[in-house]
């Protein structure tokens, strides 16, 4: 039980502050730099609140570099930095109609008017803000907000977002700001794939968007299907002849940007109505929002109002109340994942959480159950902060039942569960004999990232398994036409056409690329990207099977642990037999990249600088790589060619000093 701050001794307060500081720093690092938060925003706020309370009670313990003094995200050292022309600030928050009323009153007082003012009402998109700068109609660079003054250069990654035009019909310098977000469908699909490959899940679409934008490989960003809603434009030469925020939105749309819509509001009641309408719309939107934003519509009045600290006076963000509810835990079920990971899930008395009925909440692992002392029958507070599966944040009423005990055997196969050192989760080690794991694996094997057999989902696989039609993943290929088509044709939920389609899909899936073949093996942590790296390096399964740990470790994108996992996988007898049989049932192909050794770029190290006008930096790199070049990021003695686009930076100067061959974009394209 946490002690009330007023009863803490000086020593206890000092110790707690030290650990809170370390804990907050760790969560900041996980949130901002790794985009993998372990706790919800709500829990984070509670830690910060506790820190503030202790510091208020014991002011002598307040440290100069206390987290309570920190604002915004630190800029990591990974990307180069871009200083914003105008700071990217944040908005003050309002949580009620009353606070919205106070806001309108403040604005009226400041402008010395009692007249009704016009506001542009917009969705508050739950993503991360980004700034995109255009020169001569071409996208020149893009940056994250960072600490508001200096952001990170994410130009290449932003270029992969289809909502962001590469060129616009406006020739002066113009900066567009908006929110990068991940559509809910893409988020669910990404987490589904990550679950299949045993990767850590993103807690919500905002974290997934942040993690996807801050990727070192722009191809990964591209694969994440991010979206962008624009809401701000600023020119630095002359104004746009536009004097209202609603006109800015129309202008942005004409330039080719997506906007999330807006509504003109003229009174407090209309602001309130917008909040209510938006909150009803929220469960059906294809993207996450966490509130509404109200902006004084007149840009001239906006300018007159100026700022208080880091917030402009002209706008406010209305934040929806946290999606929290109380309910009772009816049961705790134990799930067994594809890799044998055991996950406890709370089965709840169904409760309405902002329009959606919730009947399950994840309990993560047994440490969590122990820490929160959770028992069946307890009343709990649940929270859904954009997460797909809501989580339990606290027990609000104990039932008196004993805390749910950690199981010792697998609920599916009865094998003794194991706790591996360094891992929090429990595992069922019976990977090949545990039917829950086998069914999960077969479902994975036929899923989109593996053999891609439409018509076979987890439910159908489980049915086929229970009926004894398939015992292993490879049995899918041993199903004969007469075993599929006629029995399925009369089954509920099937029919002759879908049964025939399934048979054809299975036959089509017999031609499989080497990368997909690798993904299908289900090596923990090996998803599409790692599989492609392995396929490009080893070309065929025999070479990959023979790879030494050292060959794997040196591949970019693989860590020591993954190399170890892959190496061990290919030395397990069950896996060796599986691969042998798998090879006999499918045709595996690897499309060799043909490299023209006569190309000017063959074996050359190329560095790109400046903005390319005909293609993205990434496309240019792909072209160079396909001609046998290596890509460098900085100019050094090893650089052979520097390809120069518009507005090259210091790299061109350095290259000239070192006497390195300079190649204009046009010449690069001719090659
Ligand atoms: S306008 C001075 N409009 O909410 C900041 N922001 O604290 C002006 N956001 O940092 C921002 N939807 O990341 C604006 N329609 C919208 C928005 C929006 C989401 C985010 C943005 C900003 C934060 C406000």
XYZ file of C-alpha atoms and ligand atoms in Angstrom:
695
model
C 0.000 0.000 0.000
C 1.378 3.441 -0.871
C 1.738 5.677 2.173
C 0.021 9.052 2.213
C 2.587 11.787 1.510
C 1.790 13.598 4.778
C 2.907 10.587 6.830
C 6.246 10.074 5.029
C 9.438 10.610 7.046
C 12.174 12.715 5.458
C 14.233 9.603 4.747
C 11.313 7.746 3.196
C 10.511 10.765 1.030
C 14.124 10.988 -0.158
C 14.244 7.290 -1.011
C 10.910 7.384 -2.816
C 11.916 10.465 -4.807
C 15.122 8.769 -5.912
C 13.259 5.698 -7.113
C 10.485 7.758 -8.745
C 13.113 9.729 -10.616
C 14.764 6.574 -11.913
C 11.424 5.044 -12.787
C 10.191 8.135 -14.651
C 13.472 8.407 -16.552
C 13.087 4.772 -17.603
C 9.490 5.309 -18.732
C 10.495 8.486 -20.616
C 13.182 6.532 -22.425
C 10.734 3.726 -23.250
C 8.079 6.178 -24.415
C 10.056 8.769 -26.315
C 13.112 6.982 -27.609
C 12.014 3.378 -27.873
C 8.290 4.009 -28.531
C 7.560 0.975 -26.363
C 5.882 2.225 -23.186
C 5.276 -0.321 -20.441
C 2.651 1.680 -18.595
C -0.428 3.634 -19.652
C -0.516 7.433 -19.787
C -2.746 7.303 -16.738
C -0.238 5.304 -14.701
C 2.554 7.623 -15.855
C 0.528 10.635 -14.715
C 0.054 9.005 -11.301
C 3.835 8.599 -10.905
C 4.383 12.238 -11.848
C 1.618 13.375 -9.528
C 3.184 11.443 -6.626
C 6.566 13.051 -7.399
C 5.003 16.527 -7.389
C 3.179 15.830 -4.142
C 6.342 14.680 -2.382
C 8.290 17.643 -3.745
C 5.619 20.046 -2.494
C 5.665 18.449 0.960
C 9.481 18.329 1.090
C 10.663 21.326 -1.001
C 14.226 20.889 0.255
C 14.357 17.562 -1.612
C 13.433 19.095 -4.964
C 16.280 18.549 -7.378
C 17.353 21.029 -10.000
C 17.017 18.440 -12.736
C 13.825 16.925 -11.315
C 11.503 15.303 -13.888
C 8.805 17.683 -12.569
C 10.673 20.517 -14.284
C 10.868 18.775 -17.635
C 8.576 19.521 -20.580
C 8.297 17.730 -23.912
C 10.283 14.938 -25.440
C 14.043 14.837 -25.393
C 15.613 14.791 -28.851
C 17.412 11.486 -29.269
C 20.851 11.278 -30.815
C 19.785 8.967 -33.648
C 18.364 11.422 -36.219
C 19.910 14.709 -37.271
C 18.300 17.773 -35.792
C 16.183 20.480 -37.384
C 15.473 23.772 -35.664
C 11.863 24.831 -36.248
C 11.413 28.231 -37.913
C 8.641 28.879 -35.418
C 8.435 26.792 -32.237
C 5.955 23.908 -32.270
C 4.061 24.574 -29.088
C 1.267 22.757 -27.338
C -2.269 23.621 -26.309
C -3.790 24.262 -22.968
C -6.315 21.564 -21.977
C -9.941 21.911 -20.928
C -11.840 19.028 -19.353
C -15.380 20.440 -19.024
C -17.893 22.825 -20.562
C -17.133 25.199 -17.697
C -13.450 25.301 -18.611
C -14.378 25.926 -22.242
C -16.512 28.840 -21.024
C -13.537 30.209 -19.066
C -11.451 29.988 -22.237
C -13.983 31.992 -24.308
C -14.207 34.567 -21.543
C -10.410 34.953 -21.356
C -10.252 35.465 -25.136
C -13.085 38.033 -25.040
C -11.485 39.898 -22.122
C -8.142 39.984 -23.860
C -9.719 41.362 -27.021
C -11.897 43.669 -24.956
C -15.118 42.490 -26.579
C -18.372 40.873 -25.516
C -19.275 39.905 -29.082
C -19.685 36.245 -30.043
C -16.451 34.939 -31.510
C -16.044 32.342 -34.257
C -14.072 29.159 -33.548
C -12.876 26.480 -35.912
C -13.569 23.105 -34.240
C -11.411 20.145 -35.233
C -10.741 16.599 -34.103
C -7.795 16.225 -31.779
C -5.997 13.449 -33.580
C -4.116 11.061 -31.292
C -0.834 10.864 -33.116
C 2.336 12.913 -33.166
C 2.754 16.314 -34.709
C 5.102 16.824 -37.618
C 6.209 19.736 -39.730
C 6.717 19.439 -43.475
C 8.550 22.191 -45.323
C 8.148 22.892 -49.071
C 10.330 25.039 -51.314
C 9.600 25.731 -54.979
C 6.667 23.365 -54.783
C 8.833 20.450 -53.650
C 8.960 18.750 -50.266
C 12.305 19.921 -48.849
C 12.407 18.418 -45.363
C 10.251 17.207 -42.515
C 10.738 17.137 -38.778
C 9.113 15.799 -35.624
C 8.111 18.221 -32.895
C 10.921 17.101 -30.548
C 11.139 19.492 -27.615
C 9.149 22.119 -29.560
C 12.217 24.048 -30.684
C 14.416 21.357 -32.187
C 12.945 18.269 -33.835
C 14.327 15.243 -35.620
C 14.898 15.084 -39.351
C 12.442 12.426 -40.560
C 12.305 13.566 -44.210
C 12.841 10.161 -45.771
C 10.270 8.530 -43.538
C 7.681 11.254 -44.078
C 8.157 10.802 -47.843
C 6.680 7.304 -47.532
C 3.328 8.579 -46.185
C 0.903 8.666 -49.071
C -1.203 11.466 -47.508
C 1.791 13.788 -47.810
C 2.258 15.184 -51.334
C 5.852 15.301 -52.580
C 5.085 18.353 -54.624
C 2.399 21.010 -54.281
C 1.002 23.842 -56.391
C 2.532 26.550 -54.229
C 5.918 27.849 -55.216
C 6.926 29.965 -52.233
C 8.335 28.600 -49.003
C 5.607 27.071 -46.916
C 5.498 24.984 -43.785
C 2.606 22.604 -43.221
C 1.986 21.090 -39.831
C -0.317 18.299 -38.870
C -0.612 14.992 -37.107
C 0.969 11.737 -38.220
C -1.277 8.886 -37.072
C -1.812 5.193 -37.583
C -5.278 4.186 -38.842
C -6.932 1.782 -36.381
C -7.105 -0.990 -39.015
C -3.376 -0.745 -39.733
C -2.690 -0.714 -35.991
C -4.687 -3.881 -35.388
C -3.080 -5.610 -38.368
C 0.418 -4.570 -37.232
C -0.147 -5.887 -33.711
C -1.641 -9.083 -35.103
C 1.483 -9.644 -37.172
C 3.727 -8.747 -34.235
C 1.890 -11.184 -32.018
C 2.362 -13.893 -34.620
C 6.072 -13.241 -34.882
C 6.436 -12.960 -31.115
C 7.397 -9.270 -31.232
C 6.362 -6.805 -28.538
C 2.937 -5.275 -29.164
C 2.389 -1.529 -29.454
C 0.168 -0.239 -26.660
C -1.911 2.063 -28.883
C -1.967 3.619 -32.369
C -0.136 6.745 -31.177
C 2.860 4.782 -29.915
C 2.788 2.660 -33.030
C 2.790 5.799 -35.200
C 5.675 7.327 -33.226
C 7.674 4.101 -33.416
C 6.979 3.780 -37.131
C 7.963 7.330 -38.000
C 11.221 7.143 -36.086
C 12.553 4.142 -37.995
C 16.057 4.096 -39.360
C 14.843 2.230 -42.407
C 12.207 4.211 -44.319
C 10.950 0.969 -45.895
C 9.718 -0.073 -42.454
C 7.865 3.247 -42.094
C 6.320 2.685 -45.511
C 5.059 -0.760 -44.550
C 3.243 0.709 -41.538
C 0.626 2.623 -43.616
C 0.720 5.855 -41.631
C -1.694 8.702 -42.327
C -1.345 12.467 -41.978
C -3.982 15.105 -41.259
C -2.869 18.678 -41.929
C -4.149 21.555 -39.783
C -1.723 24.450 -40.111
C 0.097 26.363 -42.861
C 2.588 29.152 -42.547
C 4.481 31.004 -45.242
C 7.582 32.996 -44.569
C 7.623 35.341 -47.556
C 4.120 36.787 -47.607
C 0.831 35.687 -46.201
C -1.493 33.550 -48.245
C -4.286 36.065 -48.558
C -6.162 33.862 -46.162
C -7.435 35.227 -42.902
C -9.358 32.423 -41.238
C -8.407 28.989 -39.884
C -11.368 27.462 -41.774
C -9.868 28.895 -45.003
C -6.475 27.445 -44.066
C -8.153 24.032 -43.868
C -9.744 24.474 -47.317
C -6.421 25.673 -48.731
C -4.625 22.624 -47.288
C -7.168 20.356 -48.896
C -6.729 22.113 -52.256
C -2.969 21.603 -51.999
C -3.626 17.864 -51.795
C -3.474 17.252 -48.047
C -6.026 15.243 -46.094
C -7.829 17.119 -43.364
C -9.948 15.575 -40.628
C -12.779 18.046 -41.246
C -13.875 21.037 -39.180
C -17.009 22.824 -37.971
C -17.574 26.499 -37.378
C -18.835 27.194 -33.841
C -20.074 30.536 -32.554
C -21.039 30.045 -28.914
C -20.162 28.005 -25.852
C -23.202 25.789 -26.499
C -21.966 25.082 -30.013
C -18.511 24.177 -28.696
C -20.114 21.831 -26.192
C -22.350 20.318 -28.869
C -19.284 19.660 -31.036
C -17.612 17.822 -28.107
C -20.709 15.665 -27.588
C -21.170 14.904 -31.290
C -17.496 14.069 -31.676
C -17.535 11.783 -28.671
C -20.473 9.858 -30.232
C -18.680 9.695 -33.569
C -15.474 8.519 -31.936
C -16.063 4.721 -31.773
C -16.799 4.650 -35.532
C -13.878 6.756 -36.734
C -11.111 4.958 -38.619
C -8.490 6.816 -36.519
C -8.042 7.543 -32.806
C -8.902 10.932 -31.370
C -8.492 12.027 -27.780
C -10.587 15.172 -27.856
C -11.427 18.267 -29.850
C -9.421 21.401 -30.639
C -11.011 24.866 -30.798
C -9.133 27.599 -32.638
C -10.160 31.231 -32.810
C -11.099 31.478 -36.477
C -9.647 34.903 -37.292
C -5.896 34.637 -37.919
C -5.497 38.330 -37.226
C -7.093 37.986 -33.784
C -4.971 34.884 -33.187
C -1.883 37.031 -33.720
C -3.094 39.705 -31.346
C -3.647 37.184 -28.587
C -0.062 35.917 -28.379
C 1.109 33.237 -25.927
C 1.199 32.314 -22.268
C 4.321 30.243 -21.684
C 4.268 27.442 -24.240
C 0.569 27.743 -25.107
C -1.066 30.102 -27.603
C -4.001 31.975 -26.062
C -6.097 31.567 -29.197
C -6.761 27.825 -29.027
C -7.648 25.123 -26.554
C -7.771 21.343 -26.545
C -10.818 19.694 -25.034
C -9.745 16.288 -23.727
C -12.265 13.477 -23.528
C -12.487 11.970 -20.074
C -10.315 8.836 -19.728
C -12.237 5.794 -20.819
C -12.533 4.188 -17.428
C -15.176 1.923 -15.978
C -15.706 -0.370 -13.021
C -16.712 -3.989 -13.303
C -16.274 -7.412 -11.712
C -13.820 -10.131 -12.727
C -15.952 -13.193 -13.426
C -13.073 -15.486 -14.256
C -9.440 -15.551 -15.281
C -8.658 -17.564 -18.374
C -5.208 -18.613 -19.404
C -4.166 -18.295 -23.019
C -1.340 -20.272 -24.624
C 0.411 -18.466 -27.480
C 2.165 -19.859 -30.549
C 5.532 -19.812 -28.794
C 4.040 -21.293 -25.623
C 3.769 -17.957 -23.812
C 1.106 -18.080 -21.100
C -1.096 -14.974 -20.835
C -3.739 -14.520 -18.156
C -6.864 -12.716 -19.353
C -9.609 -11.376 -17.080
C -13.145 -12.289 -18.159
C -15.275 -9.354 -17.096
C -18.905 -8.704 -16.405
C -19.517 -6.854 -19.708
C -19.398 -3.089 -19.277
C -19.840 -0.158 -21.649
C -16.657 1.798 -22.227
C -17.314 4.790 -24.464
C -19.693 3.007 -26.758
C -18.044 -0.406 -26.886
C -18.938 -3.404 -24.728
C -15.847 -4.726 -22.990
C -15.754 -8.256 -21.626
C -12.032 -9.051 -21.495
C -8.954 -7.282 -20.150
C -5.383 -8.393 -20.388
C -3.528 -9.153 -17.170
C -0.167 -9.320 -18.991
C 1.567 -11.824 -16.696
C 1.477 -13.300 -13.235
C 3.787 -10.648 -11.720
C 1.064 -8.164 -12.569
C -1.611 -10.287 -10.822
C 0.605 -10.604 -7.758
C 1.509 -6.895 -7.735
C -2.143 -5.839 -7.918
C -3.305 -8.758 -5.719
C -6.058 -9.659 -8.190
C -8.665 -12.320 -7.345
C -11.736 -13.646 -9.179
C -14.779 -11.735 -7.894
C -12.855 -8.489 -7.276
C -14.288 -5.210 -8.527
C -11.731 -3.488 -10.716
C -11.255 -0.229 -12.549
C -10.489 -0.775 -16.222
C -9.074 1.686 -18.697
C -9.066 1.791 -22.457
C -6.645 4.375 -23.694
C -6.646 3.469 -27.328
C -5.357 0.007 -26.447
C -7.074 -2.806 -28.298
C -7.540 -4.893 -25.171
C -8.397 -2.751 -22.141
C -6.291 -3.158 -19.034
C -6.994 -3.322 -15.337
C -5.532 -0.370 -13.493
C -6.636 -1.021 -9.929
C -8.703 -3.219 -7.668
C -11.397 -0.986 -6.175
C -13.227 -3.565 -4.030
C -11.738 -6.818 -2.793
C -13.962 -9.886 -2.922
C -12.120 -11.580 -0.094
C -11.086 -14.421 -2.426
C -7.432 -15.390 -2.483
C -5.161 -13.827 -5.117
C -5.285 -15.828 -8.348
C -2.497 -18.390 -8.153
C 0.077 -18.848 -10.863
C -0.674 -22.139 -12.651
C 1.975 -24.819 -12.591
C 0.722 -26.777 -15.600
C -0.339 -25.839 -19.127
C -4.152 -25.559 -19.329
C -4.056 -27.129 -22.781
C -1.627 -30.059 -22.552
C -0.843 -30.395 -18.847
C 2.938 -29.974 -19.277
C 4.787 -28.372 -16.352
C 5.198 -24.657 -17.115
C 8.650 -23.118 -17.029
C 9.993 -19.730 -16.040
C 13.070 -18.902 -18.104
C 15.652 -16.692 -16.403
C 15.412 -13.032 -17.506
C 11.865 -13.460 -18.929
C 8.801 -12.369 -16.967
C 6.364 -14.662 -18.744
C 5.703 -18.313 -18.071
C 6.014 -20.770 -20.978
C 4.647 -24.162 -21.878
C 7.769 -25.980 -23.168
C 5.788 -28.670 -25.032
C 6.014 -26.819 -28.368
C 5.252 -29.766 -30.630
C 2.789 -31.698 -28.485
C 0.643 -28.945 -27.009
C -2.511 -28.664 -29.111
C -3.107 -25.008 -28.198
C 0.371 -24.140 -29.526
C -0.020 -26.333 -32.596
C -3.361 -24.738 -33.537
C -1.890 -21.243 -33.014
C 1.102 -22.186 -35.139
C -1.012 -23.622 -37.967
C -3.134 -20.436 -37.949
C 0.069 -18.448 -38.207
C 1.411 -20.730 -40.953
C -1.617 -20.046 -43.184
C -1.844 -16.315 -42.332
C -1.144 -13.427 -44.693
C 2.531 -12.955 -43.832
C 3.240 -16.683 -44.300
C 1.503 -18.894 -46.869
C -1.466 -16.558 -47.212
C -4.329 -19.011 -47.540
C -7.518 -16.947 -47.407
C -10.498 -18.790 -45.956
C -8.494 -20.382 -43.169
C -8.631 -18.396 -39.943
C -7.977 -19.491 -36.383
C -11.565 -20.782 -36.023
C -11.421 -22.987 -39.146
C -7.947 -24.258 -38.258
C -9.158 -25.202 -34.761
C -12.132 -27.004 -36.308
C -9.971 -28.916 -38.818
C -7.620 -29.856 -35.976
C -10.404 -31.039 -33.678
C -11.990 -33.059 -36.491
C -8.636 -34.731 -37.045
C -8.273 -33.504 -40.663
C -4.923 -31.900 -39.870
C -2.451 -32.684 -37.127
C 0.452 -30.487 -38.236
C 0.850 -27.382 -40.404
C 2.134 -29.460 -43.309
C -1.037 -31.583 -43.319
C -2.684 -28.559 -44.985
C -0.896 -29.603 -48.196
C -1.909 -33.215 -47.770
C -5.619 -32.454 -47.842
C -6.942 -33.856 -51.083
C -9.617 -32.105 -53.110
C -12.238 -34.686 -52.213
C -11.401 -34.297 -48.528
C -11.984 -30.564 -48.638
C -14.634 -29.796 -51.172
C -17.404 -32.295 -50.522
C -17.291 -32.464 -46.697
C -17.040 -28.685 -46.380
C -19.715 -27.930 -48.945
C -22.459 -29.079 -46.565
C -20.935 -27.602 -43.389
C -22.517 -24.507 -41.788
C -20.543 -21.390 -42.680
C -19.055 -23.038 -45.788
C -20.631 -24.001 -49.119
C -19.434 -25.494 -52.390
C -17.891 -22.263 -53.695
C -15.926 -21.334 -50.582
C -14.760 -24.939 -50.178
C -13.511 -24.998 -53.792
C -11.844 -21.602 -53.259
C -10.049 -22.924 -50.200
C -8.742 -25.912 -52.139
C -7.482 -23.624 -54.938
C -5.870 -21.254 -52.419
C -3.982 -24.138 -50.845
C -2.739 -25.246 -54.268
C -1.670 -21.672 -55.138
C 0.232 -21.322 -51.915
C 2.595 -24.130 -52.976
C 4.706 -21.548 -54.784
C 6.350 -19.613 -52.028
C 9.126 -17.042 -51.948
C 12.153 -17.894 -49.844
C 11.430 -14.961 -47.475
C 7.888 -16.180 -46.795
C 9.177 -19.725 -46.356
C 11.415 -18.359 -43.586
C 8.589 -16.400 -41.931
C 6.421 -19.530 -42.014
C 8.931 -21.465 -39.929
C 7.821 -19.412 -36.929
C 11.271 -18.690 -35.511
C 10.548 -16.430 -32.502
C 11.110 -12.769 -33.427
C 11.634 -13.468 -37.145
C 9.042 -11.442 -39.055
C 8.939 -10.277 -42.665
C 11.816 -7.815 -42.391
C 14.331 -10.154 -40.762
C 13.226 -12.933 -43.113
C 13.968 -10.727 -46.139
C 17.423 -9.899 -44.753
C 18.109 -13.618 -44.300
C 16.754 -14.477 -47.758
C 18.928 -11.818 -49.451
C 22.022 -12.988 -47.610
C 21.644 -16.783 -47.868
C 19.511 -17.225 -51.037
C 18.429 -20.781 -50.150
C 17.401 -22.762 -47.104
C 20.414 -25.082 -47.182
C 22.861 -22.162 -46.805
C 20.722 -20.560 -44.130
C 20.627 -23.826 -42.183
C 24.397 -24.040 -42.327
C 24.955 -20.406 -41.248
C 27.275 -19.970 -38.300
C 26.408 -17.648 -35.419
C 29.086 -15.232 -36.612
C 27.501 -15.041 -40.111
C 24.177 -14.129 -38.526
C 25.444 -11.624 -35.972
C 27.132 -9.529 -38.638
C 23.858 -8.973 -40.528
C 22.502 -5.488 -40.035
C 19.103 -5.598 -38.355
C 19.762 -8.752 -36.308
C 20.954 -8.617 -32.726
C 23.000 -11.200 -30.813
C 19.903 -12.699 -29.231
C 18.090 -13.175 -32.515
C 21.190 -14.652 -34.132
C 21.353 -17.099 -31.232
C 17.657 -17.966 -31.621
C 17.986 -18.571 -35.390
C 21.140 -20.636 -34.978
C 19.515 -22.822 -32.311
C 16.322 -23.234 -34.383
C 18.181 -24.837 -37.271
C 19.936 -27.259 -34.939
C 16.783 -28.751 -33.466
C 15.887 -32.189 -34.870
C 12.141 -31.548 -35.004
C 12.759 -28.360 -36.998
C 15.239 -30.105 -39.320
C 12.652 -32.803 -40.150
C 9.910 -30.218 -40.585
C 12.022 -28.248 -43.079
C 12.804 -31.412 -45.058
C 9.119 -32.283 -45.376
C 8.097 -28.664 -46.016
C 10.591 -28.444 -48.917
C 9.029 -31.522 -50.534
C 5.550 -30.054 -50.445
C 6.204 -26.564 -51.849
C 8.330 -24.848 -54.481
C 10.557 -22.247 -52.895
C 11.998 -19.528 -55.086
C 14.383 -16.687 -54.529
C 14.443 -13.852 -57.042
C 18.152 -13.171 -57.456
C 18.926 -9.511 -57.844
C 20.837 -9.210 -61.107
C 23.656 -6.778 -60.709
C 25.317 -5.205 -63.713
C 29.010 -5.319 -62.911
C 29.684 -2.878 -65.770
C 27.609 -0.166 -64.025
C 29.431 3.006 -62.926
C 28.039 2.362 -59.471
C 29.173 -1.238 -59.100
C 31.100 -1.627 -55.830
C 31.106 2.146 -55.254
C 30.149 3.886 -52.009
C 27.604 6.581 -52.764
C 26.404 9.377 -50.503
C 23.278 11.434 -51.309
C 22.893 15.059 -50.323
C 20.231 17.706 -50.976
C 16.672 17.179 -52.157
C 16.202 15.043 -55.224
C 13.489 16.354 -57.511
C 12.533 13.314 -59.590
C 12.432 10.603 -56.963
C 12.624 10.110 -53.222
C 15.944 9.579 -51.492
C 14.842 6.070 -50.740
C 14.021 5.238 -54.357
C 17.393 6.644 -55.407
C 19.136 4.471 -52.836
C 17.256 1.401 -54.064
C 18.375 2.139 -57.633
C 21.976 2.545 -56.527
C 21.854 -0.669 -54.472
C 20.339 -2.562 -57.409
C 23.386 -1.510 -59.437
C 25.757 -2.888 -56.855
C 26.495 0.286 -54.877
C 26.888 0.633 -51.136
C 25.205 3.619 -49.507
C 27.090 5.828 -47.083
C 25.512 8.395 -44.780
C 28.535 10.633 -44.137
C 31.368 11.787 -46.404
C 34.662 10.065 -45.639
C 37.765 8.843 -47.386
C 35.732 5.750 -48.361
C 33.118 7.738 -50.325
C 33.437 7.356 -54.119
C 30.517 9.427 -55.453
C 28.335 12.167 -53.986
C 24.960 12.530 -55.718
C 23.730 16.084 -55.303
C 20.125 17.306 -55.298
C 18.758 20.788 -54.608
C 20.035 22.759 -51.597
C 22.893 20.439 -50.695
C 24.304 20.980 -47.217
C 27.787 20.762 -45.773
C 28.324 17.326 -47.313
C 28.909 18.902 -50.734
C 31.522 21.259 -49.318
C 33.317 18.427 -47.562
C 33.196 16.229 -50.679
C 34.681 19.055 -52.807
C 37.476 19.552 -50.276
C 38.277 15.831 -50.376
C 38.186 15.779 -54.189
C 35.359 13.191 -54.331
C 33.402 12.803 -57.584
C 30.293 15.013 -57.511
C 27.341 13.821 -59.588
C 24.233 15.939 -60.234
C 20.883 14.175 -59.902
C 20.259 14.238 -63.696
C 23.512 12.383 -64.390
C 22.699 9.818 -61.690
C 19.333 9.177 -63.344
C 20.838 8.739 -66.804
C 23.129 5.988 -65.592
S -3.087 22.687 -33.398
C 0.163 25.212 -30.676
N -4.845 20.942 -34.197
O -2.442 18.154 -30.020
C -0.147 23.832 -31.114
N -3.132 20.210 -32.728
O -1.206 20.114 -27.449
C -1.129 23.872 -32.226
N -3.206 17.813 -32.210
O 0.862 19.258 -30.239
C -1.606 22.549 -32.552
N -4.971 17.326 -33.434
O 0.179 17.250 -31.663
C -3.752 21.161 -33.443
N -6.457 19.473 -35.008
C -5.371 19.701 -34.283
C -4.742 18.669 -33.570
C -3.621 18.970 -32.777
C -4.032 16.856 -32.635
C -2.091 17.616 -31.259
C -0.795 18.276 -31.665
C -0.485 19.259 -30.561
C -1.333 18.774 -29.434
C -1.881 19.914 -28.613
